[in-house]
Amino acid sequence: MGLLVVSAAGTNPTSLPFGADQFDESDERHKGGLARFYNCYYTIAMPATFLALTVVVYIQVKVGWGLGFAIPTVLMAAAFAVFLAGAAVYVYVPPEGSIFSSVARVVVASCRKWRLRLPHPDDARRQEELLYSGPPAVGSNGNGRRVFRLPLTLQLSFLNKAAIVTDADEIRPDGTPARAWNLCSVQQVEEAKCLVKIIPVWISGTLWFTVVAELTNYC
């Protein structure tokens, strides 16, 4: 059981994000590729889970544990070999810090500026022009691959106040804020909104993943 937890914790949370990193939605060649990747991922994963919980379990019970464990071992080794074979062409996005600390900065900065009024509250494009957009190098992740910039939205507009530049906000020559907990870029604000928006999906998905986990434990 402990080995199952360790192996699942190392692959389940990282396989989807790593696959998503291979697509650059700002590139016309990759338009729609990310959506197709997610569809293919779950289309393959769900039948594979079904076969693992039926056919493989049947072999373990009726034929023998040796063959029952040999089948998934061989399949996992083959999958690992295929994964390593593509190592030379994978896109590696370097880590940029914790998303949760960035979200916390957005919340703190917007709360500190709660009395300020947003410019052009009904026009996202004009409002974005007057907010802090971040350092010029934000458009690249350091390995030549462009990073998709999120445009400003008017949803959860209270968080937009985190990007309002005041007289007290000092911006360094490289374009970064001197006090990261007082001023956030539009990109940080929109990333925080994305995380907030998936909370309902996460809550509703908890029940489904609980059922899947119980099936594995039962078998």
XYZ file of C-alpha atoms in Angstrom:
219
model
C 0.000 0.000 0.000
C 2.850 2.346 0.842
C 4.574 1.643 -2.471
C 1.301 2.362 -4.281
C 1.002 5.733 -2.545
C 4.612 6.685 -3.330
C 4.380 5.700 -6.999
C 1.004 7.365 -7.556
C 2.096 10.563 -5.790
C 5.073 10.865 -8.108
C 3.230 10.362 -11.393
C -0.436 11.341 -11.083
C 0.076 15.050 -10.261
C 2.924 15.519 -12.759
C 2.045 13.556 -15.905
C -0.712 15.898 -17.086
C 1.195 19.162 -16.439
C 4.308 17.766 -18.124
C 2.258 16.797 -21.162
C 0.630 20.228 -21.234
C 4.078 21.864 -21.213
C 4.738 20.333 -24.633
C 2.160 22.644 -26.229
C 2.510 26.376 -26.848
C -0.978 27.747 -27.377
C 0.485 31.003 -28.715
C 1.876 29.023 -31.670
C -0.585 28.501 -34.514
C 0.759 24.972 -35.046
C -0.322 23.995 -31.543
C -3.806 25.488 -31.617
C -6.226 22.977 -30.150
C -3.430 20.533 -29.394
C -3.764 20.893 -25.650
C -7.474 20.053 -25.713
C -6.806 16.987 -27.874
C -4.067 15.914 -25.472
C -6.443 15.988 -22.497
C -9.097 14.087 -24.451
C -6.624 11.392 -25.516
C -5.154 11.165 -22.014
C -8.440 10.289 -20.358
C -9.687 8.254 -23.319
C -6.670 5.966 -22.883
C -6.423 6.116 -19.081
C -9.994 5.082 -18.308
C -10.069 1.888 -20.450
C -6.610 1.025 -19.094
C -7.921 1.378 -15.545
C -10.911 -0.791 -16.417
C -8.686 -3.540 -17.830
C -6.362 -3.354 -14.828
C -9.247 -3.776 -12.394
C -10.928 -6.594 -14.320
C -8.641 -8.633 -16.592
C -5.455 -8.332 -14.524
C -7.292 -8.964 -11.263
C -8.975 -12.018 -12.805
C -5.557 -13.398 -13.828
C -4.177 -12.784 -10.340
C -7.077 -14.622 -8.699
C -7.682 -17.442 -11.186
C -4.247 -18.058 -12.738
C -1.647 -16.918 -10.256
C -0.057 -13.926 -8.603
C 3.208 -14.416 -10.491
C 1.663 -13.869 -13.906
C -0.735 -11.302 -12.480
C 2.136 -9.104 -11.299
C 4.385 -9.882 -14.281
C 1.918 -8.366 -16.769
C 1.776 -4.859 -15.208
C 5.525 -4.979 -14.522
C 6.327 -5.625 -18.183
C 3.842 -2.987 -19.339
C 5.240 -0.396 -16.929
C 8.806 -1.152 -18.037
C 7.793 -0.770 -21.686
C 6.002 2.509 -20.958
C 9.035 3.804 -19.063
C 11.318 2.886 -21.972
C 9.075 4.724 -24.441
C 9.023 7.737 -22.115
C 12.821 7.839 -21.922
C 13.129 7.451 -25.690
C 11.582 10.878 -26.189
C 13.720 12.652 -23.586
C 15.752 14.466 -26.244
C 12.718 16.190 -27.782
C 10.717 17.052 -24.669
C 10.139 20.678 -23.743
C 11.373 21.360 -20.219
C 9.851 24.375 -18.507
C 12.013 25.446 -15.555
C 10.193 25.937 -12.242
C 9.319 29.525 -11.392
C 8.374 29.146 -7.752
C 5.214 28.088 -5.998
C 1.906 29.062 -7.583
C 0.414 29.273 -4.108
C 2.858 31.962 -2.990
C 2.040 33.920 -6.148
C -1.687 33.617 -5.422
C -1.086 34.720 -1.840
C 0.762 37.809 -3.098
C -2.147 38.695 -5.378
C -4.667 38.379 -2.546
C -2.535 40.399 -0.121
C -1.771 43.127 -2.675
C -5.419 43.467 -3.718
C -6.545 43.654 -0.088
C -3.988 46.361 0.632
C -5.362 48.374 -2.296
C -9.036 47.691 -1.676
C -9.826 51.402 -1.447
C -8.396 52.183 -4.880
C -10.628 52.364 -7.936
C -9.838 50.447 -11.076
C -9.406 52.501 -14.256
C -11.943 51.801 -16.996
C -13.862 49.169 -14.978
C -15.927 48.157 -18.031
C -13.102 47.911 -20.578
C -10.547 45.159 -19.944
C -8.213 46.191 -22.773
C -7.928 49.835 -21.698
C -7.672 48.815 -18.054
C -4.791 46.450 -18.794
C -2.860 49.246 -20.503
C -2.787 51.169 -17.206
C -1.895 48.260 -14.936
C 1.476 46.697 -14.167
C 2.310 44.198 -16.905
C 5.474 42.749 -15.374
C 9.105 42.729 -16.570
C 9.748 42.638 -20.342
C 11.332 39.155 -20.123
C 8.085 37.522 -18.931
C 7.277 36.472 -22.504
C 10.018 33.813 -22.524
C 10.823 31.043 -20.096
C 14.563 31.089 -20.771
C 14.800 28.198 -23.236
C 13.482 29.961 -26.315
C 9.895 28.833 -25.902
C 7.250 31.506 -25.559
C 5.018 31.522 -22.537
C 1.327 32.100 -23.150
C 0.320 35.486 -21.778
C -3.086 35.634 -20.179
C -5.097 38.735 -21.120
C -6.760 40.729 -18.363
C -10.376 39.813 -17.648
C -13.081 41.617 -15.704
C -14.098 38.520 -13.763
C -13.098 38.649 -10.090
C -12.080 42.223 -10.823
C -11.251 42.891 -7.175
C -8.021 40.964 -7.721
C -7.108 43.340 -10.558
C -6.312 45.950 -7.923
C -3.129 44.030 -7.132
C -1.709 45.330 -10.449
C -2.486 49.013 -9.815
C 0.745 51.010 -9.712
C 0.776 53.659 -6.972
C 3.347 56.253 -5.957
C 4.486 53.917 -3.170
C 5.237 51.077 -5.605
C 8.887 51.002 -6.620
C 9.847 49.161 -9.805
C 13.454 48.071 -10.261
C 15.431 48.730 -13.488
C 14.811 45.120 -14.582
C 11.055 45.692 -14.377
C 10.368 43.677 -11.224
C 8.600 45.238 -8.234
C 10.700 46.095 -5.202
C 7.939 44.794 -2.930
C 6.365 41.680 -4.413
C 3.590 41.629 -1.808
C 2.422 45.119 -2.804
C 2.422 44.936 -6.593
C 1.662 41.981 -8.879
C 1.648 41.698 -12.650
C -1.445 41.131 -14.761
C -0.122 37.638 -15.514
C 0.028 36.804 -11.801
C -3.481 38.158 -11.286
C -4.930 36.067 -14.103
C -3.093 32.946 -12.930
C -4.632 33.446 -9.498
C -8.069 33.757 -11.097
C -7.524 30.515 -13.011
C -6.755 28.709 -9.770
C -9.847 30.142 -8.086
C -12.046 29.158 -11.032
C -11.035 25.490 -10.880
C -11.967 25.158 -7.201
C -15.555 24.032 -8.077
C -14.116 21.483 -10.524
C -11.693 20.258 -7.877
C -14.459 19.900 -5.286
C -16.750 18.010 -7.663
C -13.872 15.801 -8.827
C -13.025 14.777 -5.271
C -15.955 12.343 -5.207
C -14.908 10.724 -8.482
C -11.267 10.292 -7.457
C -12.375 8.907 -4.090
C -14.360 6.197 -5.871
C -11.376 5.354 -8.109
C -9.090 5.122 -5.082
C -11.524 2.810 -3.304
C -11.683 0.535 -6.353
C -7.902 0.185 -6.313
C -7.834 -0.518 -2.579
C -10.671 -3.048 -2.842
C -8.908 -4.983 -5.558
